[in-house]
């Protein structure tokens, strides 16, 4: 595997060991975290634009960015375009669960106002990624909604349910509170905005529980002792959940392999995202998606 | 305070102490949890229909139900109607936070496909409830979205942001992951579907964290000892969060005081919901909403 780092060369070089074997491509500018995506995507001297250029030229097999997600999506659409037949791209996040196996949530923010047929494509693309990259056999798909019944949810959810109901891999509606504990399906399909809200609320709920717990234990000597005794178990738990390993969400549907990592990724989390990027490249997921969607649109 | 219990009299009576002073109104039928709301709302012999009838006749000041939320909303609209000037009702949930003060989330599921002007009314109604019932002074309002910038989110969020931006009590967009830990605003406004997804995902994320923790501690003797030592701190924490106290979401915008309690409410949770119902009745929130919305629509 050959790595190319794209960014401010003067900032990167001092941190690279001499024998790291990592190529550095200098980019004088970068996209700030909250820059408006479309304008940011048009700028040519950013690390984002330079990185996608290398990918578009075939000098790299994949592109991974922990930067401004909206800008990555806009720039990927602008510089790579969509796969033939794909109407909208979907960002596909992996989440660890209590049953010891991850599930996919697509879309978590690439497409803000999708139509039902876009969600059907997200389902097809998510299934293929689950199968070819993660090795799930016969992946099942659920539709994110606010109740199990077909008529629950908004217009988009109801119309999508009607389109998916005949598919043998479709398991019906799923609700957010069961995703981490019960893991009802392999792939959860939704629009970019509900998907992003759900992802952030699941993370926020878990974070609030941990923070409350920590605060409660630190309030007494007995609690502190309990915390000290619990440490090995908590460390083992953190390893088993290993959020780092689930970092790296592919932007499915664009004509090139692009993954987005968490903006606050640690070194370990970037390692996890690179691992996923490597798997996806090795599985030639973009080529397979192209073939699959061509076959389905016939 | 006089209580009236509406339901299967034969099932209720044996559980009532002789001197309970609670009136029982017999209803031969009830609405099952997953019954389609609109059909269920039309049935006349359910505890739901009978209870709302008592309210509509002025024989009660408020109606509280832990039943099928969709059916309660549909039946309230059918049997009570909306307050003059109100376009859509909003279900207003209270959530406890780590900073020790609750916030309101409106709508959590009454209106599936709202328009921007409906969300503006949810903001006005949520503020009035926060002020008159919970005693918050000058409540601030945030719009649920997927980023802080005005252009983030779907069409509904962007159009609502544009309508709210001039209000001095509007604090801009808020994201789900900060709601429980930072509590950025007093009232969070959103459509019924994103609101319901966010509520369930926050609860699901917290539940997953607790369950994972419990499982990790039970795996070793040392962990079990830590759990035993931590018990007083965890009990104090549970008391301070006291989800029970936040039970009871008013359905704002209908012409009568209707509250919905969690379907899986314990006795303590029903007590909390009754307390809130009492506060809301005492504050004459429905009358005040009527006056406020009449004034705003002029």
XYZ file of N, CA and C in Angstrom, chain B residues 3-13 16 21-27 54:
60
model
N -59.728 13.049 40.264
C -59.277 12.157 39.205
C -60.426 11.322 38.673
N -60.459 11.154 37.362
C -61.427 10.270 36.714
C -60.629 9.252 35.909
N -60.845 7.978 36.170
C -60.162 6.928 35.397
C -61.133 6.416 34.340
N -60.692 6.435 33.078
C -61.556 5.955 32.008
C -60.990 4.651 31.470
N -61.788 3.603 31.465
C -61.299 2.320 30.964
C -62.248 1.203 31.344
N -61.737 -0.014 31.308
C -62.554 -1.183 31.623
C -62.837 -1.222 33.135
N -64.039 -0.842 33.502
C -64.412 -0.742 34.912
C -64.168 -2.014 35.698
N -64.447 -3.170 35.060
C -64.271 -4.447 35.768
C -62.800 -4.714 36.065
N -61.924 -4.206 35.196
C -60.488 -4.409 35.422
C -59.946 -3.408 36.441
N -60.521 -2.217 36.460
C -60.005 -1.158 37.331
C -60.478 -1.321 38.778
N -61.787 -1.534 38.965
C -62.382 -1.497 40.318
C -61.659 -2.329 41.365
N -58.746 -0.505 43.049
C -58.951 0.790 43.700
C -59.267 0.614 45.181
N -61.387 7.816 46.301
C -61.978 9.068 45.827
C -61.749 9.286 44.346
N -61.595 8.198 43.608
C -61.371 8.300 42.166
C -62.631 7.821 41.459
N -63.118 8.645 40.546
C -64.294 8.265 39.777
C -63.859 7.351 38.627
N -64.633 6.315 38.357
C -64.314 5.423 37.243
C -65.406 5.549 36.183
N -65.002 5.837 34.964
C -65.948 5.879 33.847
C -65.666 4.672 32.969
N -66.632 3.832 32.824
C -66.437 2.592 32.079
C -66.405 2.837 30.569
N -65.419 2.230 29.921
C -65.364 2.245 28.457
C -65.173 0.794 28.032
N -65.453 13.538 27.839
C -65.556 14.183 29.157
C -64.874 15.549 29.142
